[in-house]
mmCIF file of C-alpha atoms and ligand atoms in Angstrom:
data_model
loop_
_atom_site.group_PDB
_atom_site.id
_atom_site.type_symbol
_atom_site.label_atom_id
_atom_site.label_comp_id
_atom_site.label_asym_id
_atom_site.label_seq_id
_atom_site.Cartn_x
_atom_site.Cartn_y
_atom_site.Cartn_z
ATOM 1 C CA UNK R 1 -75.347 -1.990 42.697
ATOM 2 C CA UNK R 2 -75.570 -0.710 39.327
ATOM 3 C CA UNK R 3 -72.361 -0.073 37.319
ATOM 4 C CA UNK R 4 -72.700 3.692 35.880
ATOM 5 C CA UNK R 5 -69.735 3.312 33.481
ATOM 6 C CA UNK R 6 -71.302 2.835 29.783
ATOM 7 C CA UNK R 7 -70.077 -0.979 28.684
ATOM 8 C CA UNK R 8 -69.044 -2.254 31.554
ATOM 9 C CA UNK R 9 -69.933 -5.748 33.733
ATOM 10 C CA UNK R 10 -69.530 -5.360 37.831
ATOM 11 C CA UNK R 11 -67.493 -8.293 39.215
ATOM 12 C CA UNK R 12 -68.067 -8.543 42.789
ATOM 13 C CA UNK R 13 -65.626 -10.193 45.424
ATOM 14 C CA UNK R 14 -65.580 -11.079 49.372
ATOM 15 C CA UNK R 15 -63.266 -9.431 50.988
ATOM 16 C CA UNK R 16 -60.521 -10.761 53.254
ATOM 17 C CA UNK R 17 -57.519 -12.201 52.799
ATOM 18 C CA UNK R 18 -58.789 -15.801 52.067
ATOM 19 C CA UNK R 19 -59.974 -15.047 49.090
ATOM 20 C CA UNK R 20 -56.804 -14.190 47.567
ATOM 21 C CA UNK R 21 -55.991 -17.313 45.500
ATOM 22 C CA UNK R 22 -56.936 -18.533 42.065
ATOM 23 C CA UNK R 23 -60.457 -19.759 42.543
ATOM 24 C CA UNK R 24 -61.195 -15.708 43.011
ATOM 25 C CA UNK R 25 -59.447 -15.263 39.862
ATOM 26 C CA UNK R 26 -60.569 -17.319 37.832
ATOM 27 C CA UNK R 27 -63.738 -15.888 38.717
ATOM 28 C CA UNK R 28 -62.453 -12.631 37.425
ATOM 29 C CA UNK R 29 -61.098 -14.294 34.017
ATOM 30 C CA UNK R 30 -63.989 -15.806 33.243
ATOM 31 C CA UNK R 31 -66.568 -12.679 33.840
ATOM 32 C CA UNK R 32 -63.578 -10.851 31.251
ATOM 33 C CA UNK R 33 -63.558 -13.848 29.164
ATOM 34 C CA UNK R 34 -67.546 -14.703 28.759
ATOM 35 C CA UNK R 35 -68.113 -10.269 28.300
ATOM 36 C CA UNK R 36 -65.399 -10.180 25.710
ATOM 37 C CA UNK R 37 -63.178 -7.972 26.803
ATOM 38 C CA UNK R 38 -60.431 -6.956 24.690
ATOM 39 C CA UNK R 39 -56.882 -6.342 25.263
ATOM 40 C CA UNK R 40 -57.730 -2.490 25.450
ATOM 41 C CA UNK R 41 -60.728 -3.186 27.943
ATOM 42 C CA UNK R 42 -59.908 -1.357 31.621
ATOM 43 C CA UNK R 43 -60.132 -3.116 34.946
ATOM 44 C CA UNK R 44 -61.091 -0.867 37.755
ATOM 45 C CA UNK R 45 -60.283 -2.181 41.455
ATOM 46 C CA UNK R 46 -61.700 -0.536 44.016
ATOM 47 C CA UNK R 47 -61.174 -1.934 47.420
ATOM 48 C CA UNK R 48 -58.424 -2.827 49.696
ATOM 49 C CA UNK R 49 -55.131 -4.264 49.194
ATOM 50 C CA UNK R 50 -56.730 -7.782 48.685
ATOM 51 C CA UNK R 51 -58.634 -6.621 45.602
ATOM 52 C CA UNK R 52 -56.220 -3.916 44.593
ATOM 53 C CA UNK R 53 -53.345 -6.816 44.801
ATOM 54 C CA UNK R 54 -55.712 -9.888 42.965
ATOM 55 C CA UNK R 55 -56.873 -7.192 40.557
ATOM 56 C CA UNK R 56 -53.781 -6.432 39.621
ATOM 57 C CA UNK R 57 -52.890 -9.762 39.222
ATOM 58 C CA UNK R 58 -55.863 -10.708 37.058
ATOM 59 C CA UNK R 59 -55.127 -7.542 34.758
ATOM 60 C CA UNK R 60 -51.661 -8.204 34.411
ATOM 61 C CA UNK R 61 -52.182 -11.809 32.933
ATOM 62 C CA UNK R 62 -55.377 -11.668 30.792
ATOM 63 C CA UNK R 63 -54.565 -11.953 27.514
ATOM 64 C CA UNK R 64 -50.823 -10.908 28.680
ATOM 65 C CA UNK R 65 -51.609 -7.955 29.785
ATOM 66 C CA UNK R 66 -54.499 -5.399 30.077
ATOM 67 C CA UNK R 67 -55.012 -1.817 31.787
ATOM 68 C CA UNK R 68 -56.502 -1.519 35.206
ATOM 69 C CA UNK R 69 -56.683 1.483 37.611
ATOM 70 C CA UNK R 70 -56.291 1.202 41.412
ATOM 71 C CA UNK R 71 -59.063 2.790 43.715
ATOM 72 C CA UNK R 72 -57.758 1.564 47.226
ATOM 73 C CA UNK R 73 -60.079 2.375 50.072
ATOM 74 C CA UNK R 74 -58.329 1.310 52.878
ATOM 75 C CA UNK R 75 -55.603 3.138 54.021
ATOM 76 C CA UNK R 76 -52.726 0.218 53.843
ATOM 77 C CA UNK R 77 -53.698 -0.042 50.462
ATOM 78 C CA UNK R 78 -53.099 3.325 49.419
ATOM 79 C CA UNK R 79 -50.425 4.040 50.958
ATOM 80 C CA UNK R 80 -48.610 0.733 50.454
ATOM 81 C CA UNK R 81 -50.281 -1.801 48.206
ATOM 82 C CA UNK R 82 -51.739 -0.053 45.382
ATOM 83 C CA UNK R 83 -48.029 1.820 44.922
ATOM 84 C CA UNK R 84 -44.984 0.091 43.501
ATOM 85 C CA UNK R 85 -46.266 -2.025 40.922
ATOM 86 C CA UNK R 86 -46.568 -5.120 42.515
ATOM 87 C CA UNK R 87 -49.066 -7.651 41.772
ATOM 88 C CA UNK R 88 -49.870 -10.785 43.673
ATOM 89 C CA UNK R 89 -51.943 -13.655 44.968
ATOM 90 C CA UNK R 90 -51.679 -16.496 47.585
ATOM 91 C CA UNK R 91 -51.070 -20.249 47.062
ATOM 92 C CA UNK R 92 -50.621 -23.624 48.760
ATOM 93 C CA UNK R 93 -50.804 -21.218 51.872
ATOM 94 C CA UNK R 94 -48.031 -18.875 50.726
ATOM 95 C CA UNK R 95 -48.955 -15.330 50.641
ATOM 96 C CA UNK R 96 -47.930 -13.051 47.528
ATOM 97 C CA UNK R 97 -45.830 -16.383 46.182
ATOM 98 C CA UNK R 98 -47.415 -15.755 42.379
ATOM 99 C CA UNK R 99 -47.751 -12.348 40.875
ATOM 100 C CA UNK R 100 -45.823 -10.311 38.178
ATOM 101 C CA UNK R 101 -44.563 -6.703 38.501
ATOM 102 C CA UNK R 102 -47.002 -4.380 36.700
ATOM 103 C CA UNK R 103 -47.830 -0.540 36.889
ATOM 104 C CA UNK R 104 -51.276 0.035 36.971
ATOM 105 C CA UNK R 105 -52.798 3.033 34.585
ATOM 106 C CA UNK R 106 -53.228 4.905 37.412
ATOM 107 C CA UNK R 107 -53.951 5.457 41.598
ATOM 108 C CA UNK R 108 -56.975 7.453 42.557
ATOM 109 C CA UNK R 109 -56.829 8.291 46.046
ATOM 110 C CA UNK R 110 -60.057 9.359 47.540
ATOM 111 C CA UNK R 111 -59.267 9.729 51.340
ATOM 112 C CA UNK R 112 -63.644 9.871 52.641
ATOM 113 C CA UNK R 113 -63.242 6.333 52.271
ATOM 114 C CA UNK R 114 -61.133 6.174 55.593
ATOM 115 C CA UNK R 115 -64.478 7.501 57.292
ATOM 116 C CA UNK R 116 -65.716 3.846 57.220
ATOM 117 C CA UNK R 117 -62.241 1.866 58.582
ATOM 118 C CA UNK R 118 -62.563 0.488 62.207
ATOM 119 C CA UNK R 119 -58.920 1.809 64.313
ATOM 120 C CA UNK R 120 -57.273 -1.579 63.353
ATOM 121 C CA UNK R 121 -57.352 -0.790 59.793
ATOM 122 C CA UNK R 122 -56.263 2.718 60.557
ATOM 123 C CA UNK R 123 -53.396 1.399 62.481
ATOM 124 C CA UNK R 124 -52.169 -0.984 59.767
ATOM 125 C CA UNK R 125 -51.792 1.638 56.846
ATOM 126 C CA UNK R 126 -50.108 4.524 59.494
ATOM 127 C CA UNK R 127 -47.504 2.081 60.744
ATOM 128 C CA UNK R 128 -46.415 2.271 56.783
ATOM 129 C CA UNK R 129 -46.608 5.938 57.160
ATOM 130 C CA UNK R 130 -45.075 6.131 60.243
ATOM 131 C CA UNK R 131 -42.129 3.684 58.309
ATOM 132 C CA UNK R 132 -42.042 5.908 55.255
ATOM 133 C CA UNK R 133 -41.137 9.089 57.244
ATOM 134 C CA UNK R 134 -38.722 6.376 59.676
ATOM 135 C CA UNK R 135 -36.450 5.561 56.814
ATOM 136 C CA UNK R 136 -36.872 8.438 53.916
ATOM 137 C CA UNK R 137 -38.001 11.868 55.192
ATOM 138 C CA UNK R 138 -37.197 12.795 58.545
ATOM 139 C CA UNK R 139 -40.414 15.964 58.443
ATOM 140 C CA UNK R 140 -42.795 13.674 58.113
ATOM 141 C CA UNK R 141 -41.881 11.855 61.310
ATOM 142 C CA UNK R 142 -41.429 15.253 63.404
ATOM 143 C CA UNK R 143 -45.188 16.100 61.767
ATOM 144 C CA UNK R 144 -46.261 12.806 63.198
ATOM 145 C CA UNK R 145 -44.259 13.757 66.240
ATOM 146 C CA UNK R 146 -46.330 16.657 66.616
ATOM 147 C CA UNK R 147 -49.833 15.905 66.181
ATOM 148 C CA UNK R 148 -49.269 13.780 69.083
ATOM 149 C CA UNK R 149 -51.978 12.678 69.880
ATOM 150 C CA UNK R 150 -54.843 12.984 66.990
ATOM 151 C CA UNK R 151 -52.302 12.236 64.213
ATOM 152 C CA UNK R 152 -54.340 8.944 63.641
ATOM 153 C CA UNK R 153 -57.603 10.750 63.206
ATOM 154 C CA UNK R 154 -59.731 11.774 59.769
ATOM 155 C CA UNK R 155 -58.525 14.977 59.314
ATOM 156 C CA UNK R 156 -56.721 17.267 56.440
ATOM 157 C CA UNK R 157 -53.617 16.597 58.156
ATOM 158 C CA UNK R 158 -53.931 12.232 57.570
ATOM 159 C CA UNK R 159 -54.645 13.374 53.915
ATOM 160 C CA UNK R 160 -51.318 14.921 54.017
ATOM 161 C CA UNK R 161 -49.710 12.320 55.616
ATOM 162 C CA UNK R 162 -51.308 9.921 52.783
ATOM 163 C CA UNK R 163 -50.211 12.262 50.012
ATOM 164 C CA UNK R 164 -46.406 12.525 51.309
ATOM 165 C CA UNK R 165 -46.133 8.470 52.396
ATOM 166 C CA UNK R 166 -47.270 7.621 48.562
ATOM 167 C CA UNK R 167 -44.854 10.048 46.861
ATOM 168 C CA UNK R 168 -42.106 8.550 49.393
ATOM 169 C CA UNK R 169 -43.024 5.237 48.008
ATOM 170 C CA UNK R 170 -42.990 6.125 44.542
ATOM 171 C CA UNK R 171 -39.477 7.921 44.653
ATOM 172 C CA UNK R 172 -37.982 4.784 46.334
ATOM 173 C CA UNK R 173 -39.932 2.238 43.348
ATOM 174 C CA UNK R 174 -38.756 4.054 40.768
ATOM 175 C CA UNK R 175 -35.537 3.933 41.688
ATOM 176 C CA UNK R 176 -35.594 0.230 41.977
ATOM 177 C CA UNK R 177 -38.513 -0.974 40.610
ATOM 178 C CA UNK R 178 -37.381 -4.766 40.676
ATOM 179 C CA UNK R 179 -36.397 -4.536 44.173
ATOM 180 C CA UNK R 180 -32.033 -4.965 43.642
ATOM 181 C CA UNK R 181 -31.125 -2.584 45.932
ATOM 182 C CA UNK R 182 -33.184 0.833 47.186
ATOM 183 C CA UNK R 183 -36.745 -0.901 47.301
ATOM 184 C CA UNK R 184 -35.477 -2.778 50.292
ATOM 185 C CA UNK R 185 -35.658 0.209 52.317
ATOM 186 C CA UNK R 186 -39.450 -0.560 52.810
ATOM 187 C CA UNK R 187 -38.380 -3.773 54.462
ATOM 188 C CA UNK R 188 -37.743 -1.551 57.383
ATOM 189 C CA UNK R 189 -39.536 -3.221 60.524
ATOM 190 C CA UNK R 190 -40.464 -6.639 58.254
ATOM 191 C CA UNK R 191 -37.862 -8.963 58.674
ATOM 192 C CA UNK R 192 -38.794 -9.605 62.998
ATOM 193 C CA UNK R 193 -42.550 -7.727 62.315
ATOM 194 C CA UNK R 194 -43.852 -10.623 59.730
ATOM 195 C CA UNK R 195 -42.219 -13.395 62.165
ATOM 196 C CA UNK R 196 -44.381 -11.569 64.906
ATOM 197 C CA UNK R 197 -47.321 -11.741 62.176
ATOM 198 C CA UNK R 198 -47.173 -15.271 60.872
ATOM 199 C CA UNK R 199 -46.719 -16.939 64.276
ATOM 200 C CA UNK R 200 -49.710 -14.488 65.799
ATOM 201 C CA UNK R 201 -52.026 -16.115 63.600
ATOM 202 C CA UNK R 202 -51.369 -19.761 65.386
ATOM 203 C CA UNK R 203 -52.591 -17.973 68.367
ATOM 204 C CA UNK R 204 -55.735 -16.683 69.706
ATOM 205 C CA UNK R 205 -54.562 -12.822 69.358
ATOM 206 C CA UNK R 206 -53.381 -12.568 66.252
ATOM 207 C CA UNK R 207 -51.689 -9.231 65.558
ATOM 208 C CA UNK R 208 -53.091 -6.606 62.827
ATOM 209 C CA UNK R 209 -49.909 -5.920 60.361
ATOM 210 C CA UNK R 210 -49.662 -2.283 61.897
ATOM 211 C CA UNK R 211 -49.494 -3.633 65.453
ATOM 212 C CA UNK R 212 -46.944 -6.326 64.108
ATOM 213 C CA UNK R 213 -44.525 -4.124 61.895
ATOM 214 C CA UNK R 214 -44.635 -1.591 64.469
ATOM 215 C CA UNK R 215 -43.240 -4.029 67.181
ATOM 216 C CA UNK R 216 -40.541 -5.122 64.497
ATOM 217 C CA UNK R 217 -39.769 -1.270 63.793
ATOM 218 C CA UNK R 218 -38.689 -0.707 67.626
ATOM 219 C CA UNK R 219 -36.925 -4.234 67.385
ATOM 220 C CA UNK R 220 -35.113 -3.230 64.429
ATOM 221 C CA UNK R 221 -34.500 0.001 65.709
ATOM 222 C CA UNK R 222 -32.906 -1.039 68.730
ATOM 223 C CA UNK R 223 -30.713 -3.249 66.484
ATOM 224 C CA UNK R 224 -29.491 0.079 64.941
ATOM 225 C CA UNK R 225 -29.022 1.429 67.980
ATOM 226 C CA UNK R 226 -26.726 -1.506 68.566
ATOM 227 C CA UNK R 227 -25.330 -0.999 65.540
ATOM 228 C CA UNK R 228 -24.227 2.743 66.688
ATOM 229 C CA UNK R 229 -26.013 3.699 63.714
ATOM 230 C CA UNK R 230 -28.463 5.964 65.919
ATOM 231 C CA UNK R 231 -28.711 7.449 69.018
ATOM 232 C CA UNK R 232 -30.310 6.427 72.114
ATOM 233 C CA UNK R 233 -32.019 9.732 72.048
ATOM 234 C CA UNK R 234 -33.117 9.006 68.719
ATOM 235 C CA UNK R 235 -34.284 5.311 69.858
ATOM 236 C CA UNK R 236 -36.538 6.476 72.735
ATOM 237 C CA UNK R 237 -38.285 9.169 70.245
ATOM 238 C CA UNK R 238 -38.961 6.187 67.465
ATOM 239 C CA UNK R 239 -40.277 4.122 70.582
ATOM 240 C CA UNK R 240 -42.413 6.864 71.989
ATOM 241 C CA UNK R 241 -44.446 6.920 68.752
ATOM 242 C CA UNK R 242 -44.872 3.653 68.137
ATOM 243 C CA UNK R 243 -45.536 2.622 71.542
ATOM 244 C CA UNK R 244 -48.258 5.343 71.708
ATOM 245 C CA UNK R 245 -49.528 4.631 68.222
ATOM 246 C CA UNK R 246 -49.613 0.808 68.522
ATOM 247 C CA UNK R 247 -50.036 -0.077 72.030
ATOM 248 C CA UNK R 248 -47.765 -3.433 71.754
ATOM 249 C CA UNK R 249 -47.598 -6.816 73.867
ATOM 250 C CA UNK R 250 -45.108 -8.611 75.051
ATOM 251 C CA UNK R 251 -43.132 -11.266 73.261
ATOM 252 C CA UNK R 252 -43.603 -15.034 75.334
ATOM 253 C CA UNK R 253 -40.054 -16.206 76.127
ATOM 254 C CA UNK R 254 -41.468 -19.415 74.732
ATOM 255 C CA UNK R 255 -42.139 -18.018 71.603
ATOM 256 C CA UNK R 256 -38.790 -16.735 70.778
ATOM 257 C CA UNK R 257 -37.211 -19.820 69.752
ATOM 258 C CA UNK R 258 -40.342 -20.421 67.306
ATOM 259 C CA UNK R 259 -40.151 -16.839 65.959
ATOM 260 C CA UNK R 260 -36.137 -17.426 65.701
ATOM 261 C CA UNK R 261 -36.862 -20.007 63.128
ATOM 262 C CA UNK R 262 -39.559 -18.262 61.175
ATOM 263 C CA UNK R 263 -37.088 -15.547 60.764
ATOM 264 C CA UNK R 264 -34.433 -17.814 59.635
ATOM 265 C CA UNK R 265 -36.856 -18.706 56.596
ATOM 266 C CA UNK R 266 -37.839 -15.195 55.602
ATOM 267 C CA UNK R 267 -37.666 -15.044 51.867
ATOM 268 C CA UNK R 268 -35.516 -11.900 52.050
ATOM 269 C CA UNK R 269 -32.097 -13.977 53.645
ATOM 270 C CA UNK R 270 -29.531 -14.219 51.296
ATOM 271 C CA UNK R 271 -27.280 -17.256 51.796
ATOM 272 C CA UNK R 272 -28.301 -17.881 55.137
ATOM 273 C CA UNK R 273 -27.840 -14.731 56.909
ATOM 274 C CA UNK R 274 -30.945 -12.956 58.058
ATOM 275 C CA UNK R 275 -31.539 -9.258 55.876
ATOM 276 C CA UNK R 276 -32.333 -6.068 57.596
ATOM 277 C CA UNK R 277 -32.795 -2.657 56.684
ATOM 278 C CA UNK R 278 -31.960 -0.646 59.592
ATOM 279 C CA UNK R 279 -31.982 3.237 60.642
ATOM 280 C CA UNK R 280 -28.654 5.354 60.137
ATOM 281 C CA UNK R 281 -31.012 8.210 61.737
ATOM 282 C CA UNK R 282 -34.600 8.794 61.561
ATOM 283 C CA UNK R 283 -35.466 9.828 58.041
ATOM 284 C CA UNK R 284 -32.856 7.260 56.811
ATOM 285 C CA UNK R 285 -32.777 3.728 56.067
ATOM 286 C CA UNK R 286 -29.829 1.578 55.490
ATOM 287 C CA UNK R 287 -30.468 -1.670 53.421
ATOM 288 C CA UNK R 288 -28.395 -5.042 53.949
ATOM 289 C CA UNK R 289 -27.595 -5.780 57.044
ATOM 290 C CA UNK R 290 -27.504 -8.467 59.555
ATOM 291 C CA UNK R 291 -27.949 -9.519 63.218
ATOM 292 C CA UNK R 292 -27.307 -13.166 64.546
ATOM 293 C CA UNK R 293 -28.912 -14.843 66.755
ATOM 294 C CA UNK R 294 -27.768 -13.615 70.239
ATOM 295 C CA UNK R 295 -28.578 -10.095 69.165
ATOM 296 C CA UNK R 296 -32.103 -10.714 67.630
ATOM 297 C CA UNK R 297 -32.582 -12.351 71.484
ATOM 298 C CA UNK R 298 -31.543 -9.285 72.768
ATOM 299 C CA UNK R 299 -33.931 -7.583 70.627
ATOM 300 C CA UNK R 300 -36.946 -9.558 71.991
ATOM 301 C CA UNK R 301 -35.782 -8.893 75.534
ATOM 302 C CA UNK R 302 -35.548 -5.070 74.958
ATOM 303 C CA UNK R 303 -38.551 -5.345 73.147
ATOM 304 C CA UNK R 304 -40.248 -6.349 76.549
ATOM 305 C CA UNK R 305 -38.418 -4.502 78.646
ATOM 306 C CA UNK R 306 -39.603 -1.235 77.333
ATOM 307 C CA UNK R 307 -43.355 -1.781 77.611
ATOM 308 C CA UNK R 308 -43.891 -0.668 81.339
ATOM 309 C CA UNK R 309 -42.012 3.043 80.745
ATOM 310 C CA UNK R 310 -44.142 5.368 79.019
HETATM 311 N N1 NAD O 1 -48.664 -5.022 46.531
HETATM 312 C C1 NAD O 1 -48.016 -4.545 47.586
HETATM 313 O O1 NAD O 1 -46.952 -3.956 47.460
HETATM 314 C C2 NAD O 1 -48.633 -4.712 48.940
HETATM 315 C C3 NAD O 1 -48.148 -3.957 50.012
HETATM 316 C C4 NAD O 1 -48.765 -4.086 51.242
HETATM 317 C C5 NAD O 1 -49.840 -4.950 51.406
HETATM 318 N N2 NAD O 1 -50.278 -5.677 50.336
HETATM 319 C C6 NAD O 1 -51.416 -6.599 50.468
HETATM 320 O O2 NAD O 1 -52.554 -5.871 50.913
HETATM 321 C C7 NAD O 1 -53.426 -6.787 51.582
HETATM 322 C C8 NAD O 1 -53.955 -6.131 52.826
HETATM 323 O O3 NAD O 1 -54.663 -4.974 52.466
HETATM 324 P P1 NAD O 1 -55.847 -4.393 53.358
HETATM 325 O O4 NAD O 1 -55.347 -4.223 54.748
HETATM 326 O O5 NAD O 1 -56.399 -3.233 52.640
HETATM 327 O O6 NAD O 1 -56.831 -5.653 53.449
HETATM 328 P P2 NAD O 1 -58.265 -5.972 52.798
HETATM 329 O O7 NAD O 1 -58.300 -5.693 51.374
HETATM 330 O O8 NAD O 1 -58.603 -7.346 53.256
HETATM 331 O O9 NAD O 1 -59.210 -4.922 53.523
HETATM 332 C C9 NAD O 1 -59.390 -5.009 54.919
HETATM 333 C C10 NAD O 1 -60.861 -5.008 55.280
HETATM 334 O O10 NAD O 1 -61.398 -3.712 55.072
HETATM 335 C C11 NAD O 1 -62.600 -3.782 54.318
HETATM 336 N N3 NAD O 1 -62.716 -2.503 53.625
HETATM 337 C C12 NAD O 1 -62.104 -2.096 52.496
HETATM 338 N N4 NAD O 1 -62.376 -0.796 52.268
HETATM 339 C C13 NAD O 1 -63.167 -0.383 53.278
HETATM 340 C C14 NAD O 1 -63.759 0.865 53.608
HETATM 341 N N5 NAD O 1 -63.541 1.972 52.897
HETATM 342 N N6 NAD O 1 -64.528 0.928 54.725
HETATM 343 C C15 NAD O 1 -64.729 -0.167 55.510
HETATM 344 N N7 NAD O 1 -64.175 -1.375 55.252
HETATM 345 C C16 NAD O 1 -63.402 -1.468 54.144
HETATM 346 C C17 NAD O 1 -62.419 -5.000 53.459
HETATM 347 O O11 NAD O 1 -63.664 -5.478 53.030
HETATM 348 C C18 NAD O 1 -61.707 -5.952 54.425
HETATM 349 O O12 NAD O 1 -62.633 -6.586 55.256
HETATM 350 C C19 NAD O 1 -52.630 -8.041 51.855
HETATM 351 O O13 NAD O 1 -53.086 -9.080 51.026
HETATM 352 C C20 NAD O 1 -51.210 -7.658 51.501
HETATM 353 O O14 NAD O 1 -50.464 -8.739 50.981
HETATM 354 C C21 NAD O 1 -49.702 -5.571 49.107
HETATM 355 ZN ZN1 ZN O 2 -46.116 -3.827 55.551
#
């Protein structure tokens, strides 16, 4: 490929997760370093949350600081990663453990990129879509609702659906761009969907985030439930997307105690007890919360005892 942009160098990266350490970026420093780019010199990241994320990263270090512009082309990434400023790499086997918060020049969104996505990558930005309208704007959830059951396929309305998710994401960022208070609310699903994650990939089926955050959503939303913060009503019309959306799988009973202590180490526990966002009602998210134990058990069991009603 030939770069059309008048002074510029093309640095070129595998994709995948893996490749999201230092070794890739000092790949990226050094093509900056041996071209001469100046502190005003722009870097351009197009790809997926991987690059978007490392690029980010790169940018926001070189010689303290220079501009870059996000051009995410998978959906995840532009309707999560690319939005809220933060930057990040992997390390000793930790993901996102070194990064800075940065704003990028800009985000250009162009949704014909989708076209080329297989369904799991589909899945894994719409469960953030689906979480955006769960715990900050109850009409996007009803649209989703809806368009039962195309609302995952390339059409005007998913660029819609894009469009509204990023502005929800903005609005919260802003608000708390250092992640106090507010920003939380997009740990909705997280806390027992990342356990799910992380011990997946010691498995032979490991989970795609979408799938994963999507079975912590109904978790978490049951724990709201519990919390008489919503409805039962409400609680069967969150599952009934998600299940449809993300077809889930059962949770071994011989995994729970394993998944109990992954969620016991998440990074977001403060002083030992576990952190939640929860649901107050769909289109509303409550930050700082906690369940114990014998309730997140009772999560896993309602989890599974869900999956044979449609
Ligand atoms: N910074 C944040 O706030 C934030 C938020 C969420 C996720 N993330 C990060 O995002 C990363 C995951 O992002 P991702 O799911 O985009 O992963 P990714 O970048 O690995 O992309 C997934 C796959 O899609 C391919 N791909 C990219 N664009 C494509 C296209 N248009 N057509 C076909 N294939 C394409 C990639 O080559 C890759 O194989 C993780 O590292 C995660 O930590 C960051
Ligand atoms: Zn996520």
């Amino acid at each position: 490929m030939v770069p059309k942009l008048q002074n510029s160098i093309l640095v070129e990266i595998q994709s995948g997760e893996s490749e999201k350490n230092l070794e890739t970026c000092n790949l990226i420093w050094k093509s900056l370093l041996e071209n001469k780019m100046d502190r005003k010199a722009l870097l351009i990241n197009l790809g997926g949350g991987v690059i978007t994320d490392m690029g980010a990263f790169s940018a926001s270090t070189f010689k303290r600081g220079i501009p870059f512009l996000q051009i995410p082309t998978t959906l995840l990434s532009m309707v999560d990663a690319s939005v809220g400023g933060k930057t990040g790499i992997d390390f000793m086997g930790v993901k996102n453990i070194l990064g800075t918060f940065t704003s990028p020049l800009g985000v250009w969104i162009h949704t014909p990129f989708l076209n080329s996505l297989s369904r799991e990558e589909i899945q894994s930005g719409f469960s953030e879509i689906v979480k955006h309208g769960l715990i900050a704007d109850v009409e996007l959830f009803e649209n989703i609702e809806s368009e039962f059951p195309e609302v995952m396929e390339m059409d005007d309305s998913l660029e819609a659906f894009v469009i509204r998710s990023i502005e929800i994401k903005n609005r919260i960022v802003l608000g708390d761009p250092y992640e106090r208070g507010r920003r939380k609310l997009l740990n909705f699903g997280h806390t027992l969907g990342h356990a799910l994650e992380s011990h997946s990939f010691t498995t032979r089926h490991p989970l795609n985030h979408g799938q994963a955050i999507a079975m912590g959503m109904v978790m978490e939303s049951f724990l709201s439930y519990k919390s008489a913060y919503i409805s039962i009503q409400e609680l069967n019309r969150i599952n009934r997307v998600l299940k449809y959306l993300f077809p889930p799988r059962p949770i071994s009973e011989k995994d729970y105690d394993r998944l109990y202590e992954i969620i016991q180490n998440d990074k977001k526990n403060v002083s030992g007890a576990i952190n939640f966002t929860f649901l107050e009602g769909i289109g509303k998210g409550i930050i700082d919360q906690t369940a114990n134990n014998q309730e997140i058990l009772e999560a896993f069991k309602y989890f599974n005892s869900i999956l044979d009603i449609s």
